[in-house]
Amino acid sequence: MMLGVKTSGTAVACSHFLSPRAFPPTAVTLRHLNPYCSYRSIKMSAEQIVEHVVLFKAKPDADPSKLAAMVNNLNSLTSLNQVVHLSSGPLIRDRSSSFSFTHLLHSRYNSKSDLADYSAHPDHVSVVKQYVLPMVDDIMAVDWVPIEFSGPTGVPPGSAMRLTFLKLKENLGENEKSQVLSAVGGIKEKFPGIEQLTVGENFSPGRAKGFSIASIAVFKGVDELEALESQTELANEQKEKVKDFLDGVVVVDYAVLPTQSASL
């Protein structure tokens, strides 16, 4: 979704892209950081996908039936020609204390122009106006082209996802940014339960609350996602590599409803 809605302030770092635990308060040196590697130098895959994620904060007094109608109508947009994959529903959890997001829309497109056409489509505009805007207090949206993409373009029903959005400190150089991208892109090797990982830089800064790096880790199901909680040592190792570069982190968990279809 491409929504022109006023958003609230930005977040302070509060959770990690693989661990729900907050960053420790003391600064840690980067002596354990792997040698510089430009993750963005990895050869792009032949198939390109544009990721589009919208996080919604439902109004506290929102009628549950109207929230269900919002979700159903968002999911109906999967029929639009521009859409490769689309799924919307309530979050399993929002691990970010600075925000209280309740719902999510995740969709994929073959190009930025397809995303723009989807945004301008009358059906999309109608759903946003009639079903979304009356139900939400806050919205955050992030768009990116994955640095590397492999696997199905659709996320199968029943899958679980951990979505992570990073806000970098001001005036970071390309070296530091590449180190963050490399650390996030390397988590799939550390956590075999991840079936698909996409990482990239946001290209729609006006709607992202200052968050510039995004990732989606896809798991077979909720059980596989929850298994991360027993791997705190590995999560902390990844956290040590990047935390001194970050001003904020948003992490949310989401499950694709079994009744939803996916383009596989």
Short mmCIF file of C-alpha atoms in Angstrom, two decimals:
data_model
loop_
_atom_site.label_atom_id
_atom_site.label_comp_id
_atom_site.label_asym_id
_atom_site.label_seq_id
_atom_site.Cartn_x
_atom_site.Cartn_y
_atom_site.Cartn_z
CA MET A 1 0.00 0.00 0.00
CA MET A 2 1.14 3.53 -0.69
CA LEU A 3 -0.61 5.64 1.92
CA GLY A 4 -0.39 9.37 2.46
CA VAL A 5 -1.05 9.30 6.18
CA LYS A 6 0.68 11.41 8.77
CA THR A 7 2.83 9.23 10.98
CA SER A 8 4.10 9.66 14.49
CA GLY A 9 7.69 10.07 15.64
CA THR A 10 10.55 7.71 15.10
CA ALA A 11 11.61 4.88 17.37
CA VAL A 12 14.53 4.29 19.64
CA ALA A 13 16.40 1.00 19.39
CA CYS A 14 14.42 -1.51 21.40
CA SER A 15 14.86 -5.00 19.98
CA HIS A 16 17.01 -7.02 17.66
CA PHE A 17 16.36 -8.53 14.29
CA LEU A 18 16.61 -12.05 15.73
CA SER A 19 16.23 -11.58 19.47
CA PRO A 20 13.44 -9.90 21.44
CA ARG A 21 15.93 -8.74 24.03
CA ALA A 22 16.83 -5.07 24.16
CA PHE A 23 20.28 -3.85 23.37
CA PRO A 24 22.46 -3.71 26.51
CA PRO A 25 23.00 -0.14 27.69
CA THR A 26 26.78 -0.17 27.52
CA ALA A 27 28.62 0.51 24.29
CA VAL A 28 30.51 -2.38 22.76
CA THR A 29 33.55 -1.97 20.55
CA LEU A 30 33.65 -3.42 17.06
CA ARG A 31 36.72 -5.56 17.60
CA HIS A 32 34.65 -8.69 16.91
CA LEU A 33 33.28 -7.33 13.66
CA ASN A 34 34.08 -9.40 10.61
CA PRO A 35 36.38 -7.78 8.04
CA TYR A 36 34.60 -5.32 5.79
CA CYS A 37 32.48 -7.00 3.17
CA SER A 38 30.12 -5.14 0.86
CA TYR A 39 26.98 -7.22 0.95
CA ARG A 40 25.63 -5.03 -1.82
CA SER A 41 28.39 -6.28 -4.10
CA ILE A 42 26.75 -9.73 -4.23
CA LYS A 43 25.55 -10.48 -7.73
CA MET A 44 21.87 -9.81 -8.11
CA SER A 45 19.74 -12.84 -8.91
CA ALA A 46 18.13 -13.13 -12.33
CA GLU A 47 14.67 -12.73 -10.82
CA GLN A 48 13.97 -9.34 -9.28
CA ILE A 49 11.25 -8.72 -6.71
CA VAL A 50 10.11 -5.51 -5.04
CA GLU A 51 9.11 -5.96 -1.40
CA HIS A 52 6.34 -3.74 0.01
CA VAL A 53 5.42 -3.84 3.71
CA VAL A 54 2.87 -1.70 5.53
CA LEU A 55 2.45 -1.80 9.31
CA PHE A 56 -0.82 -0.58 10.81
CA LYS A 57 -1.74 0.48 14.31
CA ALA A 58 -5.46 -0.10 14.76
CA LYS A 59 -7.46 2.40 16.76
CA PRO A 60 -7.97 1.14 20.33
CA ASP A 61 -11.75 1.31 19.97
CA ALA A 62 -11.86 -0.21 16.50
CA ASP A 63 -14.78 -2.56 15.92
CA PRO A 64 -13.37 -6.11 15.45
CA SER A 65 -15.79 -6.77 12.62
CA LYS A 66 -14.59 -3.66 10.80
CA LEU A 67 -10.96 -4.68 11.33
CA ALA A 68 -11.81 -8.06 9.81
CA ALA A 69 -13.40 -6.25 6.87
CA MET A 70 -10.23 -4.18 6.49
CA VAL A 71 -8.09 -7.32 6.34
CA ASN A 72 -10.47 -9.11 3.95
CA ASN A 73 -10.53 -6.18 1.57
CA LEU A 74 -6.77 -5.77 1.67
CA ASN A 75 -6.39 -9.44 0.82
CA SER A 76 -8.81 -9.02 -2.09
CA LEU A 77 -6.16 -6.83 -3.77
CA THR A 78 -4.19 -9.98 -4.57
CA SER A 79 -6.35 -10.20 -7.70
CA LEU A 80 -4.77 -7.07 -9.21
CA ASN A 81 -2.55 -7.81 -12.19
CA GLN A 82 0.44 -5.99 -10.73
CA VAL A 83 0.53 -8.14 -7.59
CA VAL A 84 2.86 -11.14 -7.48
CA HIS A 85 2.04 -11.98 -3.87
CA LEU A 86 -0.06 -10.29 -1.19
CA SER A 87 -0.98 -11.21 2.37
CA SER A 88 -2.54 -9.16 5.15
CA GLY A 89 -3.62 -9.91 8.70
CA PRO A 90 -2.96 -9.35 12.40
CA LEU A 91 0.56 -9.58 13.77
CA ILE A 92 1.62 -12.41 16.03
CA ARG A 93 3.53 -9.79 18.02
CA ASP A 94 5.19 -6.41 17.76
CA ARG A 95 8.55 -6.61 19.54
CA SER A 96 9.11 -2.84 19.39
CA SER A 97 8.12 -0.93 22.51
CA SER A 98 8.09 2.47 20.75
CA PHE A 99 5.27 1.40 18.45
CA SER A 100 2.13 -0.65 18.90
CA PHE A 101 1.49 -2.01 15.45
CA THR A 102 -1.32 -4.52 15.21
CA HIS A 103 -1.65 -5.50 11.54
CA LEU A 104 0.51 -5.94 8.46
CA LEU A 105 0.32 -6.02 4.70
CA HIS A 106 3.12 -7.71 2.76
CA SER A 107 3.16 -7.76 -1.01
CA ARG A 108 5.60 -8.35 -3.86
CA TYR A 109 5.90 -6.94 -7.37
CA ASN A 110 8.09 -7.49 -10.40
CA SER A 111 9.12 -3.85 -10.62
CA LYS A 112 8.84 -0.45 -8.97
CA SER A 113 6.50 0.64 -11.75
CA ASP A 114 4.17 -2.27 -10.93
CA LEU A 115 4.12 -1.13 -7.31
CA ALA A 116 3.30 2.42 -8.42
CA ASP A 117 0.50 1.14 -10.68
CA TYR A 118 -0.89 -0.92 -7.81
CA SER A 119 -0.88 2.15 -5.60
CA ALA A 120 -2.81 4.17 -8.15
CA HIS A 121 -5.27 1.42 -9.03
CA PRO A 122 -8.90 2.45 -8.27
CA ASP A 123 -9.53 -0.76 -6.31
CA HIS A 124 -6.55 -0.06 -4.06
CA VAL A 125 -7.53 3.58 -3.58
CA SER A 126 -11.08 2.53 -2.69
CA VAL A 127 -9.96 -0.07 -0.12
CA VAL A 128 -7.63 2.42 1.54
CA LYS A 129 -10.27 5.14 1.73
CA GLN A 130 -13.23 3.01 2.82
CA TYR A 131 -11.70 0.29 4.98
CA VAL A 132 -8.19 1.25 6.11
CA LEU A 133 -8.02 4.93 7.00
CA PRO A 134 -11.11 4.87 9.26
CA MET A 135 -9.60 2.00 11.30
CA VAL A 136 -5.98 3.02 11.96
CA ASP A 137 -4.10 5.56 14.05
CA ASP A 138 -0.66 5.05 12.57
CA ILE A 139 1.04 3.59 9.52
CA MET A 140 4.61 2.78 8.56
CA ALA A 141 5.53 1.62 5.05
CA VAL A 142 8.83 0.37 3.65
CA ASP A 143 9.75 -0.66 0.11
CA TRP A 144 12.95 -2.34 -1.07
CA VAL A 145 14.50 -4.38 -3.83
CA PRO A 146 16.24 -7.39 -2.25
CA ILE A 147 19.97 -7.46 -2.82
CA GLU A 148 19.63 -11.15 -3.53
CA PHE A 149 16.47 -13.16 -4.07
CA SER A 150 15.90 -16.88 -4.44
CA GLY A 151 13.02 -19.23 -3.84
CA PRO A 152 9.28 -18.83 -4.42
CA THR A 153 7.90 -15.36 -5.03
CA GLY A 154 4.87 -16.22 -2.92
CA VAL A 155 5.00 -16.94 0.80
CA PRO A 156 3.06 -20.18 1.37
CA PRO A 157 0.01 -20.17 3.67
CA GLY A 158 0.95 -21.20 7.19
CA SER A 159 4.43 -19.70 6.91
CA ALA A 160 5.74 -17.36 9.60
CA MET A 161 7.84 -14.27 9.03
CA ARG A 162 10.07 -12.03 11.10
CA LEU A 163 10.27 -8.55 9.61
CA THR A 164 13.04 -6.22 10.75
CA PHE A 165 13.53 -2.53 10.04
CA LEU A 166 16.73 -0.72 11.03
CA LYS A 167 17.31 2.99 11.49
CA LEU A 168 20.96 3.91 11.02
CA LYS A 169 22.74 6.62 12.96
CA GLU A 170 23.22 9.85 11.09
CA ASN A 171 26.36 10.44 9.04
CA LEU A 172 27.32 6.78 8.73
CA GLY A 173 29.59 6.06 5.78
CA GLU A 174 29.11 3.48 3.07
CA ASN A 175 31.55 1.17 4.87
CA GLU A 176 29.41 1.05 8.01
CA LYS A 177 26.17 0.71 6.03
CA SER A 178 27.64 -2.22 4.12
CA GLN A 179 28.67 -3.86 7.39
CA VAL A 180 25.07 -3.67 8.60
CA LEU A 181 23.77 -5.12 5.32
CA SER A 182 26.37 -7.87 5.50
CA ALA A 183 25.44 -8.78 9.07
CA VAL A 184 21.72 -8.90 8.32
CA GLY A 185 22.26 -10.78 5.07
CA GLY A 186 24.41 -13.36 6.84
CA ILE A 187 21.79 -14.51 9.34
CA LYS A 188 20.43 -17.20 7.01
CA GLU A 189 23.71 -19.10 7.32
CA LYS A 190 23.51 -18.86 11.11
CA PHE A 191 19.88 -19.92 11.45
CA PRO A 192 18.97 -22.91 9.24
CA GLY A 193 15.29 -22.56 10.12
CA ILE A 194 15.12 -19.56 7.78
CA GLU A 195 13.78 -20.77 4.45
CA GLN A 196 14.02 -17.45 2.63
CA LEU A 197 15.68 -14.13 3.47
CA THR A 198 15.40 -10.82 1.66
CA VAL A 199 17.43 -7.75 2.62
CA GLY A 200 17.60 -4.30 1.05
CA GLU A 201 17.55 -0.53 1.40
CA ASN A 202 14.26 1.32 1.56
CA PHE A 203 13.50 3.50 -1.46
CA SER A 204 10.42 5.25 0.00
CA PRO A 205 11.88 7.28 2.90
CA GLY A 206 8.90 9.59 3.28
CA ARG A 207 6.73 6.85 4.78
CA ALA A 208 9.30 4.84 6.75
CA LYS A 209 9.84 6.90 9.92
CA GLY A 210 13.58 7.05 9.23
CA PHE A 211 14.10 3.28 8.87
CA SER A 212 16.33 2.59 5.90
CA ILE A 213 17.27 -1.11 5.96
CA ALA A 214 14.68 -3.87 5.88
CA SER A 215 14.61 -7.64 5.93
CA ILE A 216 12.12 -10.50 5.89
CA ALA A 217 13.03 -13.93 7.23
CA VAL A 218 10.52 -16.59 6.18
CA PHE A 219 10.04 -19.77 8.24
CA LYS A 220 8.05 -22.90 7.53
CA GLY A 221 5.71 -22.09 10.40
CA VAL A 222 5.29 -20.45 13.78
CA ASP A 223 7.08 -23.30 15.59
CA GLU A 224 10.22 -22.74 13.52
CA LEU A 225 10.05 -19.01 14.19
CA GLU A 226 9.65 -19.56 17.92
CA ALA A 227 12.70 -21.85 17.90
CA LEU A 228 14.84 -18.72 17.51
CA GLU A 229 14.23 -17.96 21.17
CA SER A 230 16.50 -20.88 22.13
CA GLN A 231 19.37 -19.55 20.01
CA THR A 232 20.21 -16.46 22.00
CA GLU A 233 23.98 -16.92 21.74
CA LEU A 234 23.92 -16.78 17.96
CA ALA A 235 21.48 -13.87 18.04
CA ASN A 236 23.73 -11.93 20.40
CA GLU A 237 26.71 -12.60 18.14
CA GLN A 238 24.91 -11.00 15.21
CA LYS A 239 23.70 -8.13 17.39
CA GLU A 240 27.23 -7.27 18.49
CA LYS A 241 28.22 -6.65 14.89
CA VAL A 242 25.80 -3.82 14.19
CA LYS A 243 24.34 -2.30 17.35
CA ASP A 244 26.76 0.63 17.50
CA PHE A 245 25.54 1.73 14.08
CA LEU A 246 21.82 1.78 14.93
CA ASP A 247 19.44 4.41 16.27
CA GLY A 248 16.36 2.22 16.16
CA VAL A 249 14.96 -1.20 15.41
CA VAL A 250 11.43 -2.38 14.65
CA VAL A 251 10.78 -6.12 14.72
CA VAL A 252 7.41 -7.76 14.10
CA ASP A 253 6.33 -11.38 13.70
CA TYR A 254 3.56 -12.40 11.33
CA ALA A 255 1.97 -15.62 10.11
CA VAL A 256 0.38 -16.01 6.68
CA LEU A 257 -3.14 -17.26 7.35
CA PRO A 258 -3.77 -20.81 6.08
CA THR A 259 -6.87 -19.64 4.22
CA GLN A 260 -4.88 -17.16 2.14
CA SER A 261 -3.55 -18.05 -1.28
CA ALA A 262 0.02 -17.49 -2.36
CA SER A 263 1.65 -17.28 -5.76
CA LEU A 264 4.19 -20.09 -5.65
#
